[in-house]
CSV table of C-alpha atoms in Angstrom, one decimal:
chain,number,residue,atom,x,y,z
A,24,MET,CA,57.0,111.5,109.4
A,25,SER,CA,54.7,113.1,107.0
A,26,ALA,CA,51.2,111.8,106.0
A,27,GLY,CA,50.9,108.9,103.9
A,28,LYS,CA,54.3,107.4,104.9
A,29,SER,CA,55.3,105.1,107.6
A,30,THR,CA,58.6,103.6,108.6
A,31,GLU,CA,59.1,99.8,108.4
A,32,ALA,CA,62.0,97.4,108.9
A,33,ALA,CA,63.2,96.3,105.5
A,34,SER,CA,63.6,92.6,106.1
A,35,ASP,CA,61.8,89.5,105.0
A,36,ALA,CA,63.3,86.1,105.6
A,37,THR,CA,61.4,84.5,102.7
A,38,LEU,CA,63.2,86.8,100.2
A,39,SER,CA,66.6,86.2,98.9
A,40,PRO,CA,69.2,88.8,100.2
A,41,ALA,CA,70.7,91.5,97.8
A,42,ALA,CA,74.1,90.8,96.4
A,43,ILE,CA,75.4,94.2,97.4
A,44,ASP,CA,77.8,94.3,100.4
A,45,ILE,CA,76.6,97.3,102.5
A,46,PRO,CA,79.7,97.5,104.9
A,47,ALA,CA,82.0,97.3,101.9
A,48,VAL,CA,80.2,100.1,100.0
A,49,GLN,CA,80.3,102.2,103.2
A,50,THR,CA,84.1,101.8,103.5
A,51,ALA,CA,84.3,102.8,99.8
A,52,LEU,CA,82.2,105.8,100.4
A,53,ARG,CA,84.4,107.0,103.2
A,54,ALA,CA,87.6,106.4,101.2
A,55,ASP,CA,86.1,108.6,98.4
A,56,GLY,CA,84.9,111.3,100.6
A,57,LEU,CA,81.3,110.7,99.9
A,58,ASP,CA,78.4,110.9,102.2
A,59,GLY,CA,76.3,108.3,100.4
A,60,TRP,CA,75.4,106.4,97.3
A,61,LEU,CA,71.7,106.9,96.2
A,62,LEU,CA,70.4,104.1,93.9
A,63,TYR,CA,67.3,105.1,92.1
A,64,ASP,CA,65.2,103.5,89.3
A,65,PHE,CA,62.0,103.9,87.4
A,66,ARG,CA,60.8,100.9,85.4
A,67,GLY,CA,64.2,99.5,84.8
A,68,LEU,CA,65.8,102.6,83.3
A,69,ASN,CA,68.8,102.2,85.7
A,70,SER,CA,69.7,98.5,85.2
A,71,ILE,CA,72.8,99.1,87.4
A,72,ALA,CA,70.5,99.9,90.4
A,73,THR,CA,68.3,97.0,89.8
A,74,GLU,CA,71.1,94.5,89.5
A,75,LEU,CA,72.8,95.7,92.6
A,76,THR,CA,69.7,95.8,94.7
A,77,GLY,CA,67.7,92.9,93.3
A,78,VAL,CA,64.6,95.1,93.0
A,79,ASN,CA,62.0,93.7,90.6
A,80,HIS,CA,63.9,90.3,90.8
A,81,GLN,CA,62.0,89.3,94.0
A,82,SER,CA,59.1,87.0,93.1
A,83,GLY,CA,55.7,88.6,94.2
A,84,HIS,CA,56.8,92.2,94.3
A,85,LEU,CA,56.4,94.7,91.4
A,86,ALA,CA,58.4,97.9,91.1
A,87,THR,CA,56.6,100.1,88.6
A,88,ARG,CA,56.9,103.4,90.6
A,89,ARG,CA,60.0,105.4,91.5
A,90,TRP,CA,62.1,104.1,94.3
A,91,TYR,CA,65.2,105.3,96.1
A,92,TYR,CA,67.6,103.4,98.2
A,93,LEU,CA,70.3,105.3,100.1
A,94,ILE,CA,73.6,103.7,101.3
A,95,PRO,CA,75.1,106.1,103.7
A,96,ALA,CA,78.7,106.3,104.6
A,97,ALA,CA,77.8,105.5,108.1
A,98,GLY,CA,74.6,104.3,109.6
A,99,GLU,CA,71.7,102.2,108.4
A,100,PRO,CA,70.6,102.4,104.8
A,101,ARG,CA,67.2,103.9,104.1
A,102,GLY,CA,64.8,103.9,101.2
A,103,LEU,CA,61.7,105.6,99.7
A,104,VAL,CA,59.0,103.7,97.9
A,105,HIS,CA,55.5,104.2,96.6
A,106,THR,CA,52.8,103.1,99.2
A,107,ILE,CA,51.3,100.6,96.8
A,108,GLU,CA,54.8,99.0,96.4
A,109,ARG,CA,55.7,99.1,100.0
A,110,HIS,CA,57.6,95.8,99.9
A,111,SER,CA,59.8,96.4,96.9
A,112,LEU,CA,62.8,97.1,99.1
A,113,ALA,CA,61.8,94.6,101.7
A,114,HIS,CA,64.7,92.2,101.0
A,115,LEU,CA,67.3,95.0,101.6
A,116,PRO,CA,68.7,96.1,105.0
A,117,GLY,CA,67.5,99.4,106.5
A,118,THR,CA,64.3,101.3,107.0
A,119,THR,CA,61.9,102.4,104.3
A,120,GLU,CA,59.6,105.4,104.0
A,121,ARG,CA,56.5,105.6,101.7
A,122,TYR,CA,55.1,108.2,99.5
A,123,ALA,CA,51.9,108.4,97.4
A,124,SER,CA,51.4,111.8,96.0
A,125,ARG,CA,54.1,113.8,94.2
A,126,ASP,CA,54.3,116.3,97.0
A,127,GLN,CA,55.0,113.4,99.4
A,128,LEU,CA,57.6,112.2,97.0
A,129,GLU,CA,59.5,115.3,97.0
A,130,ALA,CA,59.2,115.8,100.7
A,131,GLY,CA,60.3,112.2,101.3
A,132,LEU,CA,63.4,112.7,99.1
A,133,ARG,CA,64.4,115.9,101.0
A,134,GLN,CA,64.0,113.9,104.3
A,135,LEU,CA,66.0,110.9,102.8
A,136,LEU,CA,68.9,113.3,101.9
A,137,HIS,CA,68.8,115.3,105.0
A,138,GLY,CA,72.2,116.1,106.5
A,139,LEU,CA,74.1,114.9,103.4
A,140,ARG,CA,76.2,117.2,101.3
A,141,ARG,CA,77.9,114.9,98.5
A,142,ILE,CA,76.5,111.7,97.1
A,143,ALA,CA,77.0,109.4,94.2
A,144,MET,CA,74.5,108.5,91.5
A,145,GLU,CA,74.5,106.8,88.1
A,146,TYR,CA,75.3,110.1,86.5
A,147,SER,CA,78.3,111.4,84.3
A,148,PRO,CA,79.0,115.2,83.9
A,149,LYS,CA,78.0,116.1,80.3
A,150,CYS,CA,77.3,112.4,79.7
A,151,ALA,CA,81.1,111.9,79.2
A,152,ILE,CA,80.5,108.2,80.0
A,153,PRO,CA,77.1,107.2,78.8
A,154,TYR,CA,77.4,103.7,80.2
A,155,VAL,CA,77.3,105.3,83.7
A,156,SER,CA,74.5,107.9,82.9
A,157,ARG,CA,71.4,106.0,83.9
A,158,VAL,CA,69.6,108.6,86.0
A,159,ASP,CA,67.5,111.2,84.2
A,160,ALA,CA,68.3,114.9,84.4
A,161,GLY,CA,65.0,115.7,86.2
A,162,THR,CA,65.9,113.4,89.0
A,163,ILE,CA,69.3,114.9,89.4
A,164,GLU,CA,67.6,118.3,89.6
A,165,LEU,CA,65.3,117.1,92.4
A,166,VAL,CA,68.4,115.9,94.3
A,167,ARG,CA,70.2,119.1,93.8
A,168,ALA,CA,67.2,121.2,94.9
A,169,ALA,CA,67.6,119.3,98.2
A,170,GLY,CA,71.0,121.0,98.5
A,171,VAL,CA,73.0,117.9,97.8
A,172,GLU,CA,76.1,117.8,95.3
A,173,VAL,CA,75.8,114.8,92.9
A,174,VAL,CA,78.9,113.1,91.6
A,175,SER,CA,79.5,110.1,89.4
A,176,SER,CA,79.2,106.6,90.9
A,177,GLY,CA,81.5,105.3,88.0
A,178,ASP,CA,84.1,103.6,90.3
A,179,LEU,CA,81.6,102.5,92.8
A,180,ILE,CA,79.8,100.6,90.0
A,181,GLN,CA,83.1,99.0,89.0
A,182,ARG,CA,83.8,97.9,92.6
A,183,PHE,CA,80.3,96.4,93.3
A,184,ALA,CA,79.0,95.3,89.8
A,185,SER,CA,82.0,94.8,87.5
A,186,VAL,CA,84.8,93.1,89.6
A,187,TRP,CA,84.9,89.4,88.9
A,188,ASP,CA,85.5,86.7,91.5
A,189,GLU,CA,87.5,83.6,90.9
A,190,ARG,CA,84.4,81.8,89.6
A,191,ALA,CA,83.6,84.4,87.1
A,192,ILE,CA,87.3,84.5,85.9
A,193,ALA,CA,87.1,80.8,85.4
A,194,THR,CA,83.9,81.1,83.2
A,195,HIS,CA,85.8,83.8,81.2
A,196,THR,CA,88.9,81.7,80.7
A,197,GLU,CA,86.8,78.8,79.6
A,198,ALA,CA,84.8,80.9,77.2
A,199,SER,CA,88.0,82.3,75.7
A,200,GLU,CA,89.3,78.9,75.0
A,201,LYS,CA,86.0,77.9,73.2
A,202,LEU,CA,86.0,81.0,71.2
A,203,HIS,CA,89.5,80.3,70.0
A,204,ARG,CA,88.5,76.7,69.0
A,205,VAL,CA,85.6,78.2,67.0
A,206,LYS,CA,87.8,80.7,65.4
A,207,ASP,CA,90.3,78.0,64.3
A,208,ARG,CA,87.5,76.0,62.8
A,209,ALA,CA,86.1,78.9,61.0
A,210,PHE,CA,89.6,79.7,59.4
A,211,GLU,CA,90.0,76.1,58.4
A,212,ALA,CA,86.5,76.0,56.8
A,213,ILE,CA,87.3,79.2,54.9
A,214,ALA,CA,90.7,78.0,53.7
A,215,ARG,CA,89.2,74.5,52.7
A,216,ARG,CA,86.4,76.1,50.8
A,217,THR,CA,88.3,78.8,49.0
A,218,GLY,CA,91.2,76.4,48.3
A,219,THR,CA,88.8,74.0,46.4
A,220,HIS,CA,86.8,76.7,45.0
A,221,VAL,CA,83.6,75.8,46.8
A,222,PRO,CA,81.3,78.9,46.7
A,223,THR,CA,81.0,80.4,50.2
A,224,THR,CA,79.8,83.6,51.7
A,225,GLU,CA,80.4,85.5,55.0
A,226,TYR,CA,76.9,84.3,56.1
A,227,ASP,CA,77.7,80.7,55.4
A,228,ILE,CA,80.8,80.8,57.7
A,229,GLN,CA,78.8,82.8,60.4
A,230,GLN,CA,76.2,80.1,60.5
A,231,LEU,CA,78.9,77.3,60.8
A,232,MET,CA,80.2,79.4,63.8
A,233,ALA,CA,76.8,79.8,65.3
A,234,GLY,CA,76.5,76.0,65.3
A,235,TRP,CA,79.9,75.6,66.9
A,236,PHE,CA,78.9,78.0,69.5
A,237,ARG,CA,75.9,75.7,70.4
A,238,ASP,CA,78.2,72.7,70.4
A,239,GLU,CA,80.6,74.4,72.8
A,240,GLY,CA,77.8,75.5,75.1
A,241,LEU,CA,78.4,79.3,74.4
A,242,VAL,CA,75.5,81.8,74.2
A,243,SER,CA,75.7,85.4,72.8
A,244,ASP,CA,73.6,88.4,72.1
A,245,ALA,CA,74.2,88.0,68.4
A,246,ASP,CA,75.8,85.7,65.8
A,247,PRO,CA,79.5,86.1,65.1
A,248,ASN,CA,80.9,88.7,62.7
A,249,VAL,CA,82.5,87.5,59.5
A,250,SER,CA,83.6,90.5,57.3
A,251,ALA,CA,85.6,90.2,54.0
A,252,GLU,CA,87.5,93.0,52.3
A,253,GLU,CA,85.4,96.1,52.2
A,254,ASN,CA,83.0,94.8,54.9
A,255,ALA,CA,86.0,94.5,57.2
A,256,GLY,CA,86.1,98.3,57.0
A,257,ASN,CA,82.9,98.6,58.8
A,258,PRO,CA,83.5,97.8,62.5
A,259,HIS,CA,79.9,96.8,63.2
A,260,TYR,CA,79.1,95.0,60.0
A,261,LEU,CA,77.1,91.7,60.4
A,262,PRO,CA,76.3,89.4,57.5
A,263,THR,CA,72.7,88.2,57.2
A,264,ALA,CA,70.9,85.8,54.9
A,265,SER,CA,69.9,88.7,52.6
A,266,ALA,CA,73.0,90.8,52.8
A,267,SER,CA,76.2,89.1,52.6
A,268,ARG,CA,79.2,88.9,50.2
A,269,ALA,CA,81.2,85.9,48.8
A,270,ILE,CA,84.5,85.1,50.2
A,271,ARG,CA,86.9,84.5,47.5
A,272,SER,CA,90.6,83.7,47.0
A,273,ASP,CA,93.2,86.4,47.9
A,274,GLU,CA,90.8,88.4,50.2
A,275,LEU,CA,91.1,89.7,53.7
A,276,VAL,CA,88.8,88.2,56.2
A,277,LEU,CA,88.0,89.5,59.7
A,278,LEU,CA,86.4,87.2,62.4
A,279,ASP,CA,84.9,88.9,65.5
A,280,LEU,CA,83.3,86.6,67.9
A,281,TRP,CA,82.0,87.0,71.5
A,282,GLY,CA,80.3,84.7,73.9
A,283,LYS,CA,80.0,83.3,77.5
A,284,LEU,CA,79.1,80.0,79.1
A,285,ASP,CA,75.4,79.2,79.4
A,286,ARG,CA,75.2,79.4,83.1
A,287,PRO,CA,74.3,82.0,85.8
A,288,GLY,CA,77.0,84.5,86.6
A,289,ALA,CA,79.1,83.7,83.5
A,290,VAL,CA,81.0,86.6,81.9
A,291,TYR,CA,81.9,87.2,78.3
A,292,ALA,CA,85.0,86.8,76.3
A,293,ASP,CA,85.4,88.7,73.0
A,294,ILE,CA,88.2,88.3,70.3
A,295,THR,CA,88.9,89.5,66.8
A,296,TRP,CA,91.4,87.7,64.4
A,297,MET,CA,92.4,88.5,60.8
A,298,GLY,CA,93.0,86.0,57.9
A,299,TYR,CA,93.8,86.2,54.3
A,300,THR,CA,92.6,83.6,51.7
A,301,GLY,CA,96.0,83.5,49.9
A,302,ARG,CA,99.7,83.0,50.5
A,303,LEU,CA,101.2,86.4,49.6
A,304,ILE,CA,99.5,89.0,51.7
A,305,PRO,CA,99.5,92.5,50.2
A,306,ASP,CA,101.9,95.0,51.9
A,307,ARG,CA,99.1,97.4,52.7
A,308,TYR,CA,97.3,94.7,54.9
A,309,THR,CA,100.5,93.7,56.7
A,310,GLN,CA,101.5,97.3,57.2
A,311,ALA,CA,98.1,98.0,58.7
A,312,PHE,CA,98.2,94.9,60.9
A,313,ALA,CA,101.8,95.7,62.1
A,314,ALA,CA,100.5,99.1,63.3
A,315,VAL,CA,97.4,97.7,64.9
A,316,GLY,CA,99.5,95.0,66.6
A,317,ALA,CA,101.9,97.5,67.9
A,318,ALA,CA,99.2,99.6,69.3
A,319,ARG,CA,97.6,96.7,71.0
A,320,ASP,CA,101.0,95.6,72.5
A,321,ALA,CA,101.7,99.2,73.8
A,322,ALA,CA,98.2,99.2,75.6
A,323,ILE,CA,98.9,95.7,77.0
A,324,ALA,CA,102.4,96.7,78.2
A,325,LEU,CA,101.0,99.9,80.0
A,326,VAL,CA,98.4,98.0,81.8
A,327,GLN,CA,100.9,95.3,82.9
A,328,ARG,CA,103.5,98.0,84.0
A,329,ALA,CA,100.9,99.7,86.1
A,330,ALA,CA,99.6,96.4,87.6
A,331,ALA,CA,103.1,95.3,88.6
A,332,GLY,CA,104.0,98.6,90.1
A,333,GLY,CA,100.8,99.0,92.0
A,334,GLN,CA,100.1,102.3,90.0
A,335,GLU,CA,96.7,103.9,89.4
A,336,LEU,CA,95.7,103.6,85.7
A,337,ARG,CA,92.7,105.2,84.0
A,338,GLY,CA,90.8,104.0,80.8
A,339,TRP,CA,91.7,107.0,78.9
A,340,GLN,CA,95.5,106.5,79.4
A,341,VAL,CA,95.2,103.1,77.9
A,342,ASP,CA,93.5,104.4,74.9
A,343,GLN,CA,96.1,107.1,74.4
A,344,ALA,CA,98.9,104.5,74.6
A,345,ALA,CA,97.4,102.7,71.6
A,346,SER,CA,96.1,105.6,69.6
A,347,SER,CA,99.5,107.3,69.8
A,348,VAL,CA,101.1,104.3,68.2
A,349,LEU,CA,98.5,104.4,65.2
A,350,ARG,CA,99.0,108.2,64.8
A,351,SER,CA,102.7,107.9,64.8
A,352,ALA,CA,102.3,105.1,62.0
A,353,GLY,CA,100.3,107.5,59.9
A,354,PHE,CA,96.9,105.8,60.7
A,355,GLY,CA,95.4,108.6,62.9
A,356,ASP,CA,92.7,109.5,60.5
A,357,ARG,CA,91.7,105.8,60.2
A,358,ILE,CA,90.7,105.3,63.9
A,359,MET,CA,86.9,104.9,64.2
A,360,HIS,CA,86.5,103.7,67.7
A,361,ARG,CA,87.9,103.4,71.3
A,362,THR,CA,90.7,101.0,72.1
A,363,GLY,CA,88.7,98.6,74.3
A,364,HIS,CA,85.5,98.0,76.5
A,365,SER,CA,84.6,96.5,79.7
A,366,LEU,CA,83.4,92.9,79.8
A,367,GLY,CA,80.9,91.4,82.1
A,368,GLU,CA,77.6,89.4,82.1
A,369,SER,CA,76.9,91.5,79.1
A,370,VAL,CA,79.5,91.7,76.4
A,371,HIS,CA,79.8,95.5,77.0
A,372,GLY,CA,80.1,95.6,80.9
A,373,ASN,CA,79.6,98.4,83.3
A,374,GLY,CA,83.2,98.8,84.1
A,375,VAL,CA,86.0,101.1,82.6
A,376,ASN,CA,86.4,101.4,78.9
A,377,MET,CA,89.8,102.0,77.3
A,378,ASP,CA,88.6,105.3,75.8
A,379,ASP,CA,89.8,108.7,75.1
A,380,TYR,CA,88.3,108.9,71.7
A,381,GLU,CA,84.6,108.4,71.9
A,382,THR,CA,84.4,109.5,75.6
A,383,HIS,CA,87.0,110.6,78.2
A,384,ASP,CA,86.9,107.6,80.5
A,385,ASP,CA,88.6,108.5,83.7
A,386,ARG,CA,87.5,105.5,85.7
A,387,ARG,CA,90.3,103.4,87.2
A,388,LEU,CA,91.3,99.9,86.2
A,389,LEU,CA,90.4,98.0,89.4
A,390,VAL,CA,91.8,94.7,90.4
A,391,GLY,CA,89.4,91.9,89.3
A,392,THR,CA,88.1,93.7,86.1
A,393,GLY,CA,88.1,92.4,82.7
A,394,PHE,CA,88.1,94.2,79.4
A,395,THR,CA,89.2,94.2,75.7
A,396,ILE,CA,92.1,95.7,74.0
A,397,GLU,CA,91.1,96.1,70.3
A,398,PRO,CA,92.6,98.9,68.2
A,399,GLY,CA,91.7,99.1,64.5
A,400,VAL,CA,92.2,100.9,61.5
A,401,TYR,CA,89.5,101.2,58.7
A,402,PHE,CA,89.4,102.2,55.0
A,403,ASP,CA,86.8,102.1,52.2
A,404,ASP,CA,88.0,98.7,50.9
A,405,PHE,CA,89.3,96.9,53.9
A,406,GLY,CA,89.8,97.1,57.7
A,407,VAL,CA,92.1,95.6,60.3
A,408,ARG,CA,91.6,94.9,64.0
A,409,SER,CA,93.2,92.8,66.7
A,410,GLU,CA,91.2,92.1,69.9
A,411,ILE,CA,92.4,90.4,73.0
A,412,ASN,CA,91.0,90.3,76.6
A,413,MET,CA,92.8,91.2,79.8
A,414,ILE,CA,92.1,90.7,83.6
A,415,VAL,CA,93.8,92.9,86.2
A,416,GLY,CA,95.2,91.1,89.3
A,417,PRO,CA,96.5,92.2,92.4
A,418,ARG,CA,100.1,92.7,91.2
A,419,ASP,CA,99.8,91.6,87.5
A,420,ALA,CA,97.6,91.9,84.4
A,421,ARG,CA,97.2,88.9,82.0
A,422,VAL,CA,96.0,88.4,78.5
A,423,THR,CA,93.5,85.5,78.6
A,424,GLY,CA,94.3,83.8,75.3
A,425,PRO,CA,96.6,83.8,72.4
A,426,VAL,CA,97.8,87.1,70.7
A,427,GLN,CA,97.8,87.3,67.0
A,428,SER,CA,101.3,88.1,65.6
A,429,ALA,CA,100.6,88.3,62.0
A,430,ILE,CA,97.6,87.9,59.6
A,431,VAL,CA,96.8,84.2,59.2
A,432,ALA,CA,97.5,82.9,55.6
A,433,LEU,CA,94.5,80.7,54.8
A,434,ALA,CA,96.1,79.0,51.8
């Protein structure tokens, strides 16, 4: 034990326990051939580590300095904290060493990792999966300098931060039902206004939807997206009071809405539907939607086959199933984004994304995880997307809401 550090039992009955299940993590580490999982953070840069450990969520304890918490594949967890923040890991099981100077930090880290050969951290080689890459390169260098190999904690994160229990699944299902009600009301409002020639804009409809969110008890990180014609060709367009176009007759309209129940532990639902403010939908719109719908359905079918057969499936494979359909239909050069993303307490969760386009996501689709399937094609003058949500079960995978079969005629 070097100068400036001491060992203390990390327990405090007055603090709430961490949500992380240490025995379950250790079982997973052994199954994956890992010697440990090193959780590290500095001032909230690694939100995955802070969520799993509860560090900085304990009243009366600040964590403004670097801290490390090692869960070994066998044995007692151990941590390393700054001496002026000696209690920042006190609510977690295991022992804690202290450091003050930078020399003590490096010596303490070497001691923490002594005897280990291969550990997981929030790291992704070449930043292939940026949602996992939460640890800075310099810290990875320090760990490697101690003679330890660092691998990605991507699948560990999924198991212990992205898998939904029955209560979370229930919140998702309820949120999905509410979103579809809001979507139906929005299409009705658009049809009524355009049918009676009442001037209306994307922003007008968006604000109606935001009010219905409040009525339904939904919260979100942003107001819904309402995109007409050329704006639908921009996947991340959002109307504002100062920048919004009119919605007129015989125009394509895209609704993208995401939200969750306003309660702790609730998880998001996220859907996209297409409408047309006329009766005769142009062929180029219907052809684009047919391709997008077929791509969506191919991805759904792959996930369901794998779940039913107990087969391992990775995010990039789901993306390929959808994108290959779009390429075969002649829309390959109109793809602008991945096929889907993880859902969680944030609309973009920490789990696997359906992605072999923006990244190569080789994380597995685990039982209890939820995500979107949302292929789209985009042009200068319009865009089409269809978005549904799925949950993987022990022997099945289900879509949690209606699936759009054709563009809705809003006339």
